[in-house]
CSV table of C-alpha atoms in Angstrom, one decimal:
chain,number,residue,atom,x,y,z
H,330,UNK,CA,0.0,0.0,0.0
H,331,UNK,CA,2.8,2.4,0.9
H,332,UNK,CA,4.5,1.7,-2.5
H,333,UNK,CA,1.3,2.4,-4.3
H,334,UNK,CA,0.9,5.8,-2.5
H,335,UNK,CA,4.4,6.7,-3.4
H,336,UNK,CA,3.8,5.7,-7.0
H,337,UNK,CA,0.8,8.0,-7.2
H,338,UNK,CA,2.7,10.8,-5.6
H,339,UNK,CA,5.5,10.3,-8.2
H,340,UNK,CA,3.0,10.4,-11.1
H,341,UNK,CA,1.3,13.5,-9.7
H,342,UNK,CA,4.6,15.4,-9.3
H,343,UNK,CA,5.7,14.3,-12.8
H,344,UNK,CA,2.6,15.5,-14.6
H,345,UNK,CA,1.7,18.5,-12.4
H,346,UNK,CA,3.5,21.8,-13.0
H,347,UNK,CA,4.9,23.4,-9.8
H,348,UNK,CA,3.2,26.5,-8.5
H,349,UNK,CA,5.3,29.4,-7.2
H,350,UNK,CA,4.3,32.1,-4.7
H,351,UNK,CA,5.5,35.6,-5.6
H,352,UNK,CA,5.3,38.3,-2.9
H,353,UNK,CA,5.8,42.0,-2.9
H,354,UNK,CA,4.8,45.0,-0.8
H,355,UNK,CA,3.5,48.5,-1.8
H,356,UNK,CA,3.1,51.6,0.4
H,357,UNK,CA,-0.3,53.2,0.2
H,358,UNK,CA,-0.9,56.7,1.6
H,359,UNK,CA,-4.0,56.6,3.7
H,360,UNK,CA,-6.5,59.4,3.7
H,361,UNK,CA,-8.9,60.5,6.5
H,362,UNK,CA,-11.5,58.0,7.6
H,363,UNK,CA,-15.2,58.8,7.5
H,364,UNK,CA,-16.3,61.2,10.2
H,365,UNK,CA,-18.7,64.0,11.0
H,366,UNK,CA,-18.2,67.6,10.0
H,367,UNK,CA,-17.5,68.5,13.6
H,368,UNK,CA,-14.1,66.6,13.7
H,369,UNK,CA,-13.4,65.9,10.1
H,370,UNK,CA,-13.5,68.5,7.2
H,371,UNK,CA,-14.7,65.7,4.9
H,372,UNK,CA,-17.9,65.8,6.9
H,373,UNK,CA,-18.7,69.2,5.5
H,374,UNK,CA,-19.1,67.8,2.0
H,375,UNK,CA,-21.0,64.8,3.4
H,376,UNK,CA,-23.5,67.2,5.0
H,377,UNK,CA,-24.1,68.6,1.6
H,378,UNK,CA,-25.0,65.1,0.4
H,379,UNK,CA,-22.3,65.1,-2.2
H,380,UNK,CA,-20.6,61.8,-1.2
H,381,UNK,CA,-19.7,59.6,1.7
H,382,UNK,CA,-16.2,58.7,2.7
H,383,UNK,CA,-14.7,55.3,3.4
H,384,UNK,CA,-11.2,54.2,4.4
H,385,UNK,CA,-8.8,55.3,1.6
H,386,UNK,CA,-6.5,52.3,2.3
H,387,UNK,CA,-9.4,49.9,1.7
H,388,UNK,CA,-10.3,51.7,-1.5
H,389,UNK,CA,-6.7,51.5,-2.9
H,390,UNK,CA,-6.5,47.8,-2.1
H,391,UNK,CA,-9.7,47.2,-4.0
H,392,UNK,CA,-8.3,49.2,-7.0
H,393,UNK,CA,-5.2,47.0,-6.9
H,394,UNK,CA,-7.4,43.9,-7.1
H,395,UNK,CA,-9.8,45.3,-9.6
H,396,UNK,CA,-10.5,43.4,-12.8
H,397,UNK,CA,-10.0,46.6,-14.9
H,398,UNK,CA,-6.5,47.1,-13.7
H,399,UNK,CA,-5.6,43.4,-13.9
H,400,UNK,CA,-6.9,43.1,-17.4
H,401,UNK,CA,-4.7,46.0,-18.4
H,402,UNK,CA,-1.7,44.0,-17.2
H,403,UNK,CA,-2.9,40.8,-18.9
H,404,UNK,CA,-3.2,42.5,-22.2
H,405,UNK,CA,0.1,44.5,-21.8
H,406,UNK,CA,2.2,41.4,-21.0
H,407,UNK,CA,0.2,39.1,-23.4
H,408,UNK,CA,-0.5,36.8,-20.5
H,409,UNK,CA,-3.5,35.4,-22.4
H,410,UNK,CA,-1.0,33.6,-24.6
H,411,UNK,CA,1.3,30.9,-23.2
H,412,UNK,CA,3.9,28.7,-24.8
H,413,UNK,CA,5.4,25.5,-23.5
H,414,UNK,CA,7.8,22.8,-24.6
H,415,UNK,CA,5.7,19.8,-25.5
H,416,UNK,CA,6.8,16.5,-23.9
H,417,UNK,CA,5.7,12.9,-24.4
H,418,UNK,CA,6.0,12.2,-20.7
H,419,UNK,CA,5.5,14.6,-17.8
H,420,UNK,CA,4.0,18.1,-17.9
H,421,UNK,CA,4.7,20.5,-20.7
H,422,UNK,CA,7.5,22.9,-19.5
H,423,UNK,CA,6.3,26.5,-19.6
H,424,UNK,CA,8.8,28.7,-21.5
H,425,UNK,CA,7.4,32.2,-21.0
H,426,UNK,CA,10.3,34.5,-22.2
H,427,UNK,CA,12.5,31.6,-23.2
H,428,UNK,CA,10.3,30.4,-26.0
H,429,UNK,CA,12.2,30.4,-29.4
H,430,UNK,CA,8.9,31.3,-31.2
H,431,UNK,CA,6.7,34.2,-30.0
H,432,UNK,CA,3.0,33.7,-30.8
H,433,UNK,CA,0.6,36.6,-30.9
H,434,UNK,CA,-3.1,37.4,-31.5
H,435,UNK,CA,-4.7,40.8,-30.6
H,436,UNK,CA,-6.5,40.8,-27.3
H,437,UNK,CA,-9.7,41.9,-29.1
H,438,UNK,CA,-9.7,38.8,-31.3
H,439,UNK,CA,-8.7,36.6,-28.5
H,440,UNK,CA,-11.6,37.8,-26.4
H,441,UNK,CA,-13.9,36.7,-29.2
H,442,UNK,CA,-12.6,33.1,-29.3
H,443,UNK,CA,-15.4,30.6,-28.3
H,444,UNK,CA,-13.1,28.3,-26.3
H,445,UNK,CA,-9.6,29.5,-26.9
H,446,UNK,CA,-7.2,28.1,-29.4
H,447,UNK,CA,-4.5,25.5,-29.1
H,448,UNK,CA,-1.5,25.5,-31.5
H,449,UNK,CA,1.0,22.7,-32.0
H,450,UNK,CA,4.3,24.0,-33.3
H,451,UNK,CA,7.3,22.3,-34.7
H,452,UNK,CA,10.3,24.6,-35.0
H,453,UNK,CA,13.4,23.3,-36.7
H,454,UNK,CA,17.0,24.2,-36.5
H,455,UNK,CA,16.9,25.7,-40.0
H,456,UNK,CA,14.1,28.1,-39.1
H,457,UNK,CA,11.1,26.2,-40.6
H,458,UNK,CA,7.9,26.3,-38.6
H,459,UNK,CA,5.0,23.8,-38.9
H,460,UNK,CA,1.7,24.9,-37.3
H,461,UNK,CA,-1.5,23.1,-36.5
H,462,UNK,CA,-4.2,25.2,-34.9
H,463,UNK,CA,-7.3,23.8,-33.1
H,464,UNK,CA,-10.2,26.1,-32.4
H,465,UNK,CA,-14.0,26.3,-32.2
H,466,UNK,CA,-15.9,28.1,-34.9
H,467,UNK,CA,-19.7,28.2,-35.1
H,468,UNK,CA,-19.7,25.7,-32.2
H,469,UNK,CA,-17.7,23.1,-34.2
H,470,UNK,CA,-14.1,22.1,-33.7
H,471,UNK,CA,-11.8,23.1,-36.5
H,472,UNK,CA,-8.2,22.2,-37.3
H,473,UNK,CA,-6.0,24.0,-39.8
H,474,UNK,CA,-2.3,23.3,-40.7
H,475,UNK,CA,0.3,25.4,-42.4
H,476,UNK,CA,4.0,25.5,-42.8
H,477,UNK,CA,6.4,28.4,-43.1
H,478,UNK,CA,9.9,28.2,-44.5
H,479,UNK,CA,10.9,31.1,-42.1
H,480,UNK,CA,9.5,33.5,-39.6
H,481,UNK,CA,8.2,36.1,-39.0
H,482,UNK,CA,4.9,34.9,-40.5
H,483,UNK,CA,1.2,35.5,-40.2
H,484,UNK,CA,-1.6,32.9,-40.4
H,485,UNK,CA,-5.2,34.3,-41.0
H,486,UNK,CA,-8.0,32.0,-39.8
H,487,UNK,CA,-11.8,32.5,-39.5
H,488,UNK,CA,-11.4,33.4,-35.8
H,489,UNK,CA,-8.5,35.8,-36.2
H,490,UNK,CA,-4.9,36.3,-37.3
H,491,UNK,CA,-2.0,34.4,-35.5
H,492,UNK,CA,1.5,35.8,-36.0
H,493,UNK,CA,4.8,34.2,-35.3
H,494,UNK,CA,8.1,35.8,-34.7
H,495,UNK,CA,11.6,34.7,-33.7
H,496,UNK,CA,12.7,35.4,-30.1
H,497,UNK,CA,16.2,36.9,-30.7
H,498,UNK,CA,17.0,36.6,-27.0
H,499,UNK,CA,17.1,32.8,-27.2
H,500,UNK,CA,20.2,31.0,-28.5
H,501,UNK,CA,19.8,29.1,-31.8
H,502,UNK,CA,18.3,25.6,-31.5
H,503,UNK,CA,20.6,22.6,-31.3
H,504,UNK,CA,17.8,20.3,-32.3
H,505,UNK,CA,14.2,20.6,-33.5
H,506,UNK,CA,11.7,21.6,-30.9
H,507,UNK,CA,8.0,20.7,-30.4
H,508,UNK,CA,6.0,23.5,-28.8
H,509,UNK,CA,2.4,23.9,-27.7
H,510,UNK,CA,0.8,27.3,-27.4
H,511,UNK,CA,-2.6,28.3,-25.9
H,512,UNK,CA,-4.4,31.5,-26.8
H,513,UNK,CA,-7.2,32.2,-24.3
H,514,UNK,CA,-9.7,34.9,-23.7
H,515,UNK,CA,-8.1,37.8,-21.8
H,516,UNK,CA,-11.3,38.1,-19.8
H,517,UNK,CA,-11.0,34.5,-18.7
H,518,UNK,CA,-7.3,34.9,-17.9
H,519,UNK,CA,-8.1,38.0,-15.9
H,520,UNK,CA,-10.5,36.0,-13.8
H,521,UNK,CA,-7.8,33.4,-13.2
H,522,UNK,CA,-5.3,36.1,-12.0
H,523,UNK,CA,-8.0,37.6,-9.8
H,524,UNK,CA,-8.5,34.3,-8.0
H,525,UNK,CA,-4.8,33.8,-7.5
H,526,UNK,CA,-4.0,37.3,-6.4
H,527,UNK,CA,-4.1,38.4,-2.8
H,528,UNK,CA,-3.7,42.0,-1.6
H,529,UNK,CA,-3.9,42.5,2.1
H,530,UNK,CA,-2.6,44.9,4.8
H,531,UNK,CA,0.4,43.7,6.6
H,532,UNK,CA,-1.2,44.7,9.9
H,533,UNK,CA,-4.2,46.6,11.3
H,534,UNK,CA,-2.0,49.7,11.9
H,535,UNK,CA,-0.1,49.9,8.7
H,536,UNK,CA,-0.7,51.3,5.2
H,537,UNK,CA,1.6,48.8,3.5
H,538,UNK,CA,-0.2,46.3,1.3
H,539,UNK,CA,1.2,42.8,0.9
H,540,UNK,CA,0.7,41.5,-2.7
H,541,UNK,CA,0.9,37.8,-3.3
H,542,UNK,CA,0.4,35.8,-6.5
H,543,UNK,CA,0.5,32.1,-7.3
H,544,UNK,CA,1.8,31.2,-10.8
H,545,UNK,CA,3.4,28.3,-12.6
H,546,UNK,CA,6.2,30.6,-13.9
H,547,UNK,CA,8.1,32.6,-11.2
H,548,UNK,CA,9.3,35.3,-13.6
H,549,UNK,CA,5.9,35.7,-15.0
H,550,UNK,CA,4.5,36.3,-11.5
H,551,UNK,CA,7.2,38.9,-10.8
H,552,UNK,CA,6.5,40.7,-14.1
H,553,UNK,CA,2.8,40.7,-13.3
H,554,UNK,CA,3.2,42.3,-9.9
H,555,UNK,CA,5.7,44.9,-11.2
H,556,UNK,CA,3.4,45.8,-14.0
H,557,UNK,CA,0.4,45.9,-11.7
H,558,UNK,CA,2.0,48.4,-9.5
H,559,UNK,CA,3.3,50.5,-12.5
H,560,UNK,CA,-0.3,50.7,-13.9
H,561,UNK,CA,-1.6,51.5,-10.5
H,562,UNK,CA,0.8,54.5,-10.2
H,563,UNK,CA,0.1,55.5,-13.8
H,564,UNK,CA,-3.6,55.6,-13.2
H,565,UNK,CA,-3.0,57.9,-10.3
H,566,UNK,CA,-1.0,60.3,-12.5
H,567,UNK,CA,-3.7,60.2,-15.1
H,568,UNK,CA,-6.2,61.1,-12.5
H,569,UNK,CA,-4.2,64.2,-11.5
H,570,UNK,CA,-4.1,65.3,-15.2
H,571,UNK,CA,-7.9,64.7,-15.4
H,572,UNK,CA,-8.5,66.9,-12.4
H,573,UNK,CA,-6.5,69.7,-14.0
H,574,UNK,CA,-8.4,69.3,-17.3
H,575,UNK,CA,-11.8,69.2,-15.6
H,576,UNK,CA,-10.9,72.3,-13.5
H,577,UNK,CA,-9.9,74.2,-16.6
H,578,UNK,CA,-13.1,73.3,-18.4
H,579,UNK,CA,-15.1,74.3,-15.3
H,580,UNK,CA,-13.3,77.6,-14.9
H,581,UNK,CA,-13.9,78.4,-18.6
H,582,UNK,CA,-17.6,77.7,-18.2
H,583,UNK,CA,-17.8,79.9,-15.1
H,584,UNK,CA,-15.9,82.8,-16.8
H,585,UNK,CA,-18.5,82.7,-19.6
H,586,UNK,CA,-21.4,82.8,-17.2
H,587,UNK,CA,-19.8,85.6,-15.1
H,588,UNK,CA,-19.1,87.7,-18.2
H,589,UNK,CA,-22.7,87.5,-19.3
H,590,UNK,CA,-23.9,88.4,-15.7
H,591,UNK,CA,-21.5,91.3,-15.5
H,592,UNK,CA,-22.5,92.7,-18.8
H,593,UNK,CA,-26.2,92.5,-17.8
H,594,UNK,CA,-25.4,94.1,-14.4
H,595,UNK,CA,-23.5,97.0,-15.9
H,596,UNK,CA,-26.3,97.7,-18.3
H,597,UNK,CA,-28.9,97.7,-15.6
H,598,UNK,CA,-26.7,100.0,-13.4
H,599,UNK,CA,-26.2,102.5,-16.2
H,600,UNK,CA,-30.0,102.5,-16.8
H,601,UNK,CA,-30.7,103.0,-13.1
H,602,UNK,CA,-28.3,105.9,-12.7
H,603,UNK,CA,-29.8,107.6,-15.8
H,604,UNK,CA,-33.3,107.2,-14.5
H,605,UNK,CA,-32.4,108.3,-11.0
H,606,UNK,CA,-30.2,111.2,-12.0
H,607,UNK,CA,-27.4,109.9,-9.9
H,608,UNK,CA,-24.8,111.6,-12.0
H,609,UNK,CA,-26.0,115.0,-10.5
H,610,UNK,CA,-25.9,114.0,-6.8
H,611,UNK,CA,-23.8,116.0,-4.3
H,612,UNK,CA,-20.6,114.7,-2.9
H,613,UNK,CA,-22.4,113.2,0.1
H,614,UNK,CA,-24.6,111.2,-2.2
H,615,UNK,CA,-21.6,110.1,-4.1
H,616,UNK,CA,-20.0,108.9,-0.9
H,617,UNK,CA,-23.1,107.0,0.0
H,618,UNK,CA,-23.1,105.5,-3.4
H,619,UNK,CA,-19.5,104.4,-3.0
H,620,UNK,CA,-20.3,102.8,0.4
H,621,UNK,CA,-23.3,101.1,-1.3
H,622,UNK,CA,-21.0,99.9,-4.0
H,623,UNK,CA,-18.7,98.2,-1.5
H,624,UNK,CA,-21.7,96.4,0.0
H,625,UNK,CA,-22.8,95.4,-3.5
H,626,UNK,CA,-19.3,94.1,-4.3
H,627,UNK,CA,-19.3,92.0,-1.1
H,628,UNK,CA,-22.7,90.8,-1.9
H,629,UNK,CA,-21.6,89.9,-5.4
H,630,UNK,CA,-18.5,88.0,-4.1
H,631,UNK,CA,-20.7,86.0,-1.7
H,632,UNK,CA,-23.2,85.3,-4.4
H,633,UNK,CA,-20.4,84.1,-6.6
H,634,UNK,CA,-19.1,81.7,-4.0
H,635,UNK,CA,-22.7,80.4,-3.5
H,636,UNK,CA,-23.1,79.9,-7.2
H,637,UNK,CA,-19.7,78.1,-7.3
H,638,UNK,CA,-20.8,75.7,-4.6
H,639,UNK,CA,-24.2,75.2,-6.3
H,640,UNK,CA,-22.5,74.5,-9.6
H,641,UNK,CA,-20.2,72.0,-7.9
H,642,UNK,CA,-23.2,70.3,-6.3
H,643,UNK,CA,-25.0,70.1,-9.6
H,644,UNK,CA,-21.8,68.7,-11.2
H,645,UNK,CA,-21.5,66.0,-8.6
H,646,UNK,CA,-25.2,65.0,-8.6
H,647,UNK,CA,-25.2,64.7,-12.4
H,648,UNK,CA,-25.3,61.0,-13.2
H,649,UNK,CA,-23.0,61.6,-16.2
H,650,UNK,CA,-20.3,62.6,-13.8
H,651,UNK,CA,-20.5,59.5,-11.6
H,652,UNK,CA,-17.0,58.3,-10.6
H,653,UNK,CA,-15.5,61.4,-12.2
H,654,UNK,CA,-13.1,63.8,-10.5
H,655,UNK,CA,-14.5,67.0,-9.1
H,656,UNK,CA,-13.0,70.2,-10.6
H,657,UNK,CA,-10.5,71.8,-8.2
H,658,UNK,CA,-9.0,75.3,-8.0
H,659,UNK,CA,-12.1,76.9,-9.4
H,660,UNK,CA,-12.0,80.0,-7.2
H,661,UNK,CA,-13.5,78.7,-3.9
H,662,UNK,CA,-12.4,80.9,-1.0
H,663,UNK,CA,-13.2,78.2,1.6
H,664,UNK,CA,-9.8,76.4,2.0
H,665,UNK,CA,-11.5,73.4,3.8
H,666,UNK,CA,-13.8,72.8,0.9
H,667,UNK,CA,-10.9,72.9,-1.5
H,668,UNK,CA,-9.0,70.5,0.6
H,669,UNK,CA,-12.0,68.2,0.7
H,670,UNK,CA,-12.3,68.1,-3.0
H,671,UNK,CA,-8.6,67.3,-3.4
H,672,UNK,CA,-9.0,64.4,-0.9
H,673,UNK,CA,-12.0,63.1,-2.8
H,674,UNK,CA,-10.2,63.1,-6.1
H,675,UNK,CA,-7.3,61.3,-4.6
H,676,UNK,CA,-9.5,58.5,-3.4
H,677,UNK,CA,-11.2,57.8,-6.7
């Protein structure tokens, strides 16, 4: 019985590819937690009903684990395509960057494959490539074969175009090599990475996230995590640029409104003076008018601030602007409100 168990273990290890665990850590700057307006400036905007706050660290962790971000990495690194050395016994050896032949199909075409595609490749020492492709088309299994005297080469099929290029970073072959390549849907591959990815805080009091990924190719796991963090940081920079663009558009719109309002106000003031004969008043009357003008100016400034806040409220409550950044630096005199907007944009 013992020998039988050992035999089964030997068979399992021989035909099962090893799985590596790749770990990394990333520092996330945590924002203020949710609180009332009495002890947290974010509460001021909550009281307006504009949004509610959650822990920024938790938000950033969810972004790192998001399917949108992971799919960007999958497409960028072509992780929906895998190449392995085909063996008669044991598991096929994943080659990743050490494959002598690179296989490619656009992610858009790959996402339209019914059940993925399997390619059997024979690459000879003299550069000849024999290809057999298996795929589903109209719910029927199809097989197509083609040979190329040299590569690069392209192979159009009803489900898309496969391209083959030589990997110049790999030494010339010393013997012919049998390869097997799989082209899967990037969406399905993304789900696989989501299941095998873990992003957790290292402790309850830290803002350092521990990233862990299980993968059958160690270098592929390392590349995935590095690219994930790069895209995460890139999205943050894009958000800053978007804030600046939204702010510029908002300011231009407000300038247009203010110009129209000022033009109307000046016309009405001139008509009022002419009707009231204010141009002939004594110096005391002119002084009173000047004082009145100061009050009017203050009233105008206050009204402008109120209109700015109201415009921001309308912008945030507009369904078209859901999950969009709020324009910043638009002329608000309330520094707390400006700080709140910046914090909100950071947490998107």
